[in-house]
């Protein structure tokens, strides 16, 4: 009889736990409350710019080409999740904010705390003619639970922090509604 009561009590406790809300941490460091009714929300206070982690993009090198310019980039994964795929787009601006050329570069399979080096080439423009480079995301990323099917372009870009550079002025595109 005692055994049966213990089993029933354990089953009731397990059912209560299974129906409980769950808090998870997403790749950018924010906490999300997943409710047992299928809804979710960002936990208040967890979206703090001081504590949020990012994948940091830096410009490391510049190469003059006969008919173009090449930059060496490093993406440091400071997220808690592996970056399986993250495709970024880069626009070189000439003169007074005239977009000259846009290229894409993919980063892939970067474990947390690791980094990856890639290069981008802008053709038909010399390095000294490039006044700025703007970074924005294509809709192709797979970072933790975030996939190209569940994310909009700004979701992927929110995971990236673009570091200032002495090599070329580089900025991250602001989200447009």
PDB file of C-alpha atoms in Angstrom:
ATOM      1  CA  UNK A   1       0.000   0.000   0.000  1.00  0.00           C
ATOM      2  CA  UNK A   2       2.809   2.398   0.888  1.00  0.00           C
ATOM      3  CA  UNK A   3       4.532   1.523  -2.390  1.00  0.00           C
ATOM      4  CA  UNK A   4       1.381   2.374  -4.378  1.00  0.00           C
ATOM      5  CA  UNK A   5       0.991   5.740  -2.587  1.00  0.00           C
ATOM      6  CA  UNK A   6       4.639   6.601  -3.245  1.00  0.00           C
ATOM      7  CA  UNK A   7       4.293   5.784  -6.955  1.00  0.00           C
ATOM      8  CA  UNK A   8       1.113   7.882  -7.264  1.00  0.00           C
ATOM      9  CA  UNK A   9       2.781  10.786  -5.473  1.00  0.00           C
ATOM     10  CA  UNK A  10       5.837  10.504  -7.742  1.00  0.00           C
ATOM     11  CA  UNK A  11       3.648  10.450 -10.871  1.00  0.00           C
ATOM     12  CA  UNK A  12       1.718  13.512  -9.713  1.00  0.00           C
ATOM     13  CA  UNK A  13       4.990  15.341  -9.021  1.00  0.00           C
ATOM     14  CA  UNK A  14       6.403  14.339 -12.416  1.00  0.00           C
ATOM     15  CA  UNK A  15       3.234  15.532 -14.185  1.00  0.00           C
ATOM     16  CA  UNK A  16       3.465  18.857 -12.389  1.00  0.00           C
ATOM     17  CA  UNK A  17       7.126  19.246 -13.362  1.00  0.00           C
ATOM     18  CA  UNK A  18       6.414  18.314 -16.998  1.00  0.00           C
ATOM     19  CA  UNK A  19       3.743  21.027 -17.210  1.00  0.00           C
ATOM     20  CA  UNK A  20       5.970  23.687 -15.636  1.00  0.00           C
ATOM     21  CA  UNK A  21       7.390  26.676 -17.474  1.00  0.00           C
ATOM     22  CA  UNK A  22      11.018  26.413 -18.568  1.00  0.00           C
ATOM     23  CA  UNK A  23      13.635  29.166 -18.878  1.00  0.00           C
ATOM     24  CA  UNK A  24      16.377  28.743 -21.490  1.00  0.00           C
ATOM     25  CA  UNK A  25      19.334  30.861 -22.558  1.00  0.00           C
ATOM     26  CA  UNK A  26      19.496  31.624 -26.285  1.00  0.00           C
ATOM     27  CA  UNK A  27      22.773  32.083 -28.217  1.00  0.00           C
ATOM     28  CA  UNK A  28      22.961  35.864 -27.734  1.00  0.00           C
ATOM     29  CA  UNK A  29      22.811  35.485 -23.927  1.00  0.00           C
ATOM     30  CA  UNK A  30      19.190  36.498 -23.325  1.00  0.00           C
ATOM     31  CA  UNK A  31      16.897  34.264 -21.297  1.00  0.00           C
ATOM     32  CA  UNK A  32      13.554  33.180 -22.723  1.00  0.00           C
ATOM     33  CA  UNK A  33      10.633  31.819 -20.691  1.00  0.00           C
ATOM     34  CA  UNK A  34       8.894  28.937 -22.497  1.00  0.00           C
ATOM     35  CA  UNK A  35       5.430  28.512 -21.036  1.00  0.00           C
ATOM     36  CA  UNK A  36       3.611  25.195 -20.932  1.00  0.00           C
ATOM     37  CA  UNK A  37       0.738  26.798 -22.902  1.00  0.00           C
ATOM     38  CA  UNK A  38       3.019  27.226 -25.951  1.00  0.00           C
ATOM     39  CA  UNK A  39       3.779  30.941 -25.550  1.00  0.00           C
ATOM     40  CA  UNK A  40       7.139  32.518 -24.762  1.00  0.00           C
ATOM     41  CA  UNK A  41       8.701  35.827 -23.705  1.00  0.00           C
ATOM     42  CA  UNK A  42      12.118  37.315 -23.066  1.00  0.00           C
ATOM     43  CA  UNK A  43      12.854  37.360 -19.328  1.00  0.00           C
ATOM     44  CA  UNK A  44      12.864  40.960 -18.134  1.00  0.00           C
ATOM     45  CA  UNK A  45      16.365  42.170 -17.339  1.00  0.00           C
ATOM     46  CA  UNK A  46      18.090  39.399 -19.327  1.00  0.00           C
ATOM     47  CA  UNK A  47      18.464  41.603 -22.424  1.00  0.00           C
ATOM     48  CA  UNK A  48      21.258  43.712 -20.976  1.00  0.00           C
ATOM     49  CA  UNK A  49      23.778  45.037 -23.499  1.00  0.00           C
ATOM     50  CA  UNK A  50      26.488  44.770 -20.831  1.00  0.00           C
ATOM     51  CA  UNK A  51      26.003  41.025 -20.315  1.00  0.00           C
ATOM     52  CA  UNK A  52      24.900  39.928 -23.778  1.00  0.00           C
ATOM     53  CA  UNK A  53      27.468  37.922 -25.705  1.00  0.00           C
ATOM     54  CA  UNK A  54      28.144  38.227 -29.398  1.00  0.00           C
ATOM     55  CA  UNK A  55      30.222  36.893 -32.190  1.00  0.00           C
ATOM     56  CA  UNK A  56      32.750  39.700 -32.728  1.00  0.00           C
ATOM     57  CA  UNK A  57      33.730  40.693 -36.263  1.00  0.00           C
ATOM     58  CA  UNK A  58      37.035  42.509 -36.742  1.00  0.00           C
ATOM     59  CA  UNK A  59      38.933  43.721 -39.796  1.00  0.00           C
ATOM     60  CA  UNK A  60      42.513  42.456 -39.420  1.00  0.00           C
ATOM     61  CA  UNK A  61      44.241  43.156 -42.723  1.00  0.00           C
ATOM     62  CA  UNK A  62      44.042  45.106 -45.959  1.00  0.00           C
ATOM     63  CA  UNK A  63      45.527  44.000 -49.272  1.00  0.00           C
ATOM     64  CA  UNK A  64      45.877  46.255 -52.324  1.00  0.00           C
ATOM     65  CA  UNK A  65      45.032  44.347 -55.505  1.00  0.00           C
ATOM     66  CA  UNK A  66      45.790  45.422 -59.093  1.00  0.00           C
ATOM     67  CA  UNK A  67      42.101  46.148 -59.728  1.00  0.00           C
ATOM     68  CA  UNK A  68      40.537  45.869 -56.309  1.00  0.00           C
ATOM     69  CA  UNK A  69      40.850  45.668 -52.571  1.00  0.00           C
ATOM     70  CA  UNK A  70      40.824  42.706 -50.210  1.00  0.00           C
ATOM     71  CA  UNK A  71      40.158  42.712 -46.448  1.00  0.00           C
ATOM     72  CA  UNK A  72      40.940  39.980 -43.932  1.00  0.00           C
ATOM     73  CA  UNK A  73      38.163  39.439 -41.384  1.00  0.00           C
ATOM     74  CA  UNK A  74      37.985  37.449 -38.159  1.00  0.00           C
ATOM     75  CA  UNK A  75      34.795  36.245 -36.508  1.00  0.00           C
ATOM     76  CA  UNK A  76      35.320  35.370 -32.834  1.00  0.00           C
ATOM     77  CA  UNK A  77      32.516  33.195 -31.441  1.00  0.00           C
ATOM     78  CA  UNK A  78      31.796  34.441 -27.921  1.00  0.00           C
ATOM     79  CA  UNK A  79      28.305  32.925 -28.016  1.00  0.00           C
ATOM     80  CA  UNK A  80      27.350  29.895 -25.960  1.00  0.00           C
ATOM     81  CA  UNK A  81      26.365  28.008 -29.134  1.00  0.00           C
ATOM     82  CA  UNK A  82      28.312  26.749 -32.130  1.00  0.00           C
ATOM     83  CA  UNK A  83      28.013  28.812 -35.310  1.00  0.00           C
ATOM     84  CA  UNK A  84      27.185  26.195 -37.932  1.00  0.00           C
ATOM     85  CA  UNK A  85      26.597  28.761 -40.690  1.00  0.00           C
ATOM     86  CA  UNK A  86      26.533  32.552 -40.703  1.00  0.00           C
ATOM     87  CA  UNK A  87      26.569  34.382 -44.029  1.00  0.00           C
ATOM     88  CA  UNK A  88      27.260  38.094 -43.859  1.00  0.00           C
ATOM     89  CA  UNK A  89      27.022  40.624 -46.671  1.00  0.00           C
ATOM     90  CA  UNK A  90      29.430  43.527 -47.026  1.00  0.00           C
ATOM     91  CA  UNK A  91      28.913  46.702 -49.064  1.00  0.00           C
ATOM     92  CA  UNK A  92      31.847  48.945 -50.007  1.00  0.00           C
ATOM     93  CA  UNK A  93      30.940  52.621 -50.178  1.00  0.00           C
ATOM     94  CA  UNK A  94      32.716  55.010 -52.514  1.00  0.00           C
ATOM     95  CA  UNK A  95      32.691  58.771 -52.108  1.00  0.00           C
ATOM     96  CA  UNK A  96      29.717  60.270 -50.323  1.00  0.00           C
ATOM     97  CA  UNK A  97      27.975  57.042 -49.249  1.00  0.00           C
ATOM     98  CA  UNK A  98      27.593  55.651 -52.760  1.00  0.00           C
ATOM     99  CA  UNK A  99      27.278  51.843 -52.590  1.00  0.00           C
ATOM    100  CA  UNK A 100      29.848  50.456 -55.024  1.00  0.00           C
ATOM    101  CA  UNK A 101      29.780  46.677 -54.608  1.00  0.00           C
ATOM    102  CA  UNK A 102      28.248  44.076 -52.280  1.00  0.00           C
ATOM    103  CA  UNK A 103      29.856  40.703 -51.569  1.00  0.00           C
ATOM    104  CA  UNK A 104      28.945  37.798 -49.297  1.00  0.00           C
ATOM    105  CA  UNK A 105      31.173  35.714 -47.056  1.00  0.00           C
ATOM    106  CA  UNK A 106      30.160  32.717 -45.024  1.00  0.00           C
ATOM    107  CA  UNK A 107      31.569  31.610 -41.706  1.00  0.00           C
ATOM    108  CA  UNK A 108      30.937  28.043 -40.618  1.00  0.00           C
ATOM    109  CA  UNK A 109      31.516  25.496 -37.869  1.00  0.00           C
ATOM    110  CA  UNK A 110      32.970  27.861 -35.275  1.00  0.00           C
ATOM    111  CA  UNK A 111      32.817  26.392 -31.779  1.00  0.00           C
ATOM    112  CA  UNK A 112      32.268  28.679 -28.775  1.00  0.00           C
ATOM    113  CA  UNK A 113      35.478  30.572 -27.859  1.00  0.00           C
ATOM    114  CA  UNK A 114      37.017  29.787 -31.281  1.00  0.00           C
ATOM    115  CA  UNK A 115      37.443  32.109 -34.268  1.00  0.00           C
ATOM    116  CA  UNK A 116      37.643  31.899 -38.043  1.00  0.00           C
ATOM    117  CA  UNK A 117      39.493  34.037 -40.592  1.00  0.00           C
ATOM    118  CA  UNK A 118      37.964  34.847 -43.995  1.00  0.00           C
ATOM    119  CA  UNK A 119      38.705  37.364 -46.740  1.00  0.00           C
ATOM    120  CA  UNK A 120      36.452  39.536 -48.879  1.00  0.00           C
ATOM    121  CA  UNK A 121      37.370  41.141 -52.223  1.00  0.00           C
ATOM    122  CA  UNK A 122      35.898  44.246 -53.787  1.00  0.00           C
ATOM    123  CA  UNK A 123      36.696  44.436 -57.501  1.00  0.00           C
ATOM    124  CA  UNK A 124      37.042  47.584 -59.558  1.00  0.00           C
ATOM    125  CA  UNK A 125      37.772  49.837 -56.598  1.00  0.00           C
ATOM    126  CA  UNK A 126      41.067  50.563 -54.855  1.00  0.00           C
ATOM    127  CA  UNK A 127      41.351  50.418 -51.073  1.00  0.00           C
ATOM    128  CA  UNK A 128      41.912  54.175 -50.748  1.00  0.00           C
ATOM    129  CA  UNK A 129      38.649  54.798 -52.655  1.00  0.00           C
ATOM    130  CA  UNK A 130      36.596  52.795 -50.138  1.00  0.00           C
ATOM    131  CA  UNK A 131      35.255  55.277 -47.601  1.00  0.00           C
ATOM    132  CA  UNK A 132      33.330  52.731 -45.490  1.00  0.00           C
ATOM    133  CA  UNK A 133      32.156  49.127 -45.351  1.00  0.00           C
ATOM    134  CA  UNK A 134      28.695  48.208 -44.105  1.00  0.00           C
ATOM    135  CA  UNK A 135      27.955  44.757 -42.709  1.00  0.00           C
ATOM    136  CA  UNK A 136      24.522  43.182 -42.899  1.00  0.00           C
ATOM    137  CA  UNK A 137      23.223  39.650 -42.741  1.00  0.00           C
ATOM    138  CA  UNK A 138      21.800  37.451 -45.406  1.00  0.00           C
ATOM    139  CA  UNK A 139      18.959  35.179 -44.365  1.00  0.00           C
ATOM    140  CA  UNK A 140      21.268  32.219 -43.999  1.00  0.00           C
ATOM    141  CA  UNK A 141      22.384  31.443 -40.494  1.00  0.00           C
ATOM    142  CA  UNK A 142      22.346  28.431 -38.237  1.00  0.00           C
ATOM    143  CA  UNK A 143      23.468  29.306 -34.725  1.00  0.00           C
ATOM    144  CA  UNK A 144      22.220  27.127 -31.901  1.00  0.00           C
ATOM    145  CA  UNK A 145      18.448  26.806 -32.338  1.00  0.00           C
ATOM    146  CA  UNK A 146      18.305  29.771 -34.740  1.00  0.00           C
ATOM    147  CA  UNK A 147      18.117  28.561 -38.354  1.00  0.00           C
ATOM    148  CA  UNK A 148      17.663  30.151 -41.748  1.00  0.00           C
ATOM    149  CA  UNK A 149      14.071  28.911 -41.618  1.00  0.00           C
ATOM    150  CA  UNK A 150      13.244  30.481 -38.244  1.00  0.00           C
ATOM    151  CA  UNK A 151      15.184  33.736 -38.458  1.00  0.00           C
ATOM    152  CA  UNK A 152      14.866  37.021 -40.245  1.00  0.00           C
ATOM    153  CA  UNK A 153      18.033  38.756 -41.444  1.00  0.00           C
ATOM    154  CA  UNK A 154      18.203  41.075 -38.414  1.00  0.00           C
ATOM    155  CA  UNK A 155      18.024  38.101 -36.001  1.00  0.00           C
ATOM    156  CA  UNK A 156      21.289  36.790 -37.406  1.00  0.00           C
ATOM    157  CA  UNK A 157      22.848  40.238 -37.434  1.00  0.00           C
ATOM    158  CA  UNK A 158      21.875  40.776 -33.772  1.00  0.00           C
ATOM    159  CA  UNK A 159      24.329  38.003 -32.881  1.00  0.00           C
ATOM    160  CA  UNK A 160      27.258  39.925 -34.426  1.00  0.00           C
ATOM    161  CA  UNK A 161      29.118  42.834 -32.893  1.00  0.00           C
ATOM    162  CA  UNK A 162      31.202  44.770 -35.421  1.00  0.00           C
ATOM    163  CA  UNK A 163      34.359  46.121 -33.793  1.00  0.00           C
ATOM    164  CA  UNK A 164      35.728  49.529 -34.860  1.00  0.00           C
ATOM    165  CA  UNK A 165      38.718  49.360 -37.193  1.00  0.00           C
ATOM    166  CA  UNK A 166      41.697  51.589 -37.943  1.00  0.00           C
ATOM    167  CA  UNK A 167      41.972  49.885 -41.348  1.00  0.00           C
ATOM    168  CA  UNK A 168      38.591  50.951 -42.777  1.00  0.00           C
ATOM    169  CA  UNK A 169      35.484  52.501 -41.194  1.00  0.00           C
ATOM    170  CA  UNK A 170      33.120  49.547 -40.719  1.00  0.00           C
ATOM    171  CA  UNK A 171      29.534  49.673 -39.462  1.00  0.00           C
ATOM    172  CA  UNK A 172      26.644  47.309 -38.896  1.00  0.00           C
ATOM    173  CA  UNK A 173      23.356  48.002 -40.677  1.00  0.00           C
ATOM    174  CA  UNK A 174      20.597  49.203 -38.399  1.00  0.00           C
ATOM    175  CA  UNK A 175      17.365  47.208 -38.398  1.00  0.00           C
ATOM    176  CA  UNK A 176      14.751  48.699 -40.687  1.00  0.00           C
ATOM    177  CA  UNK A 177      11.085  47.960 -40.100  1.00  0.00           C
TER     178      UNK A 177
END
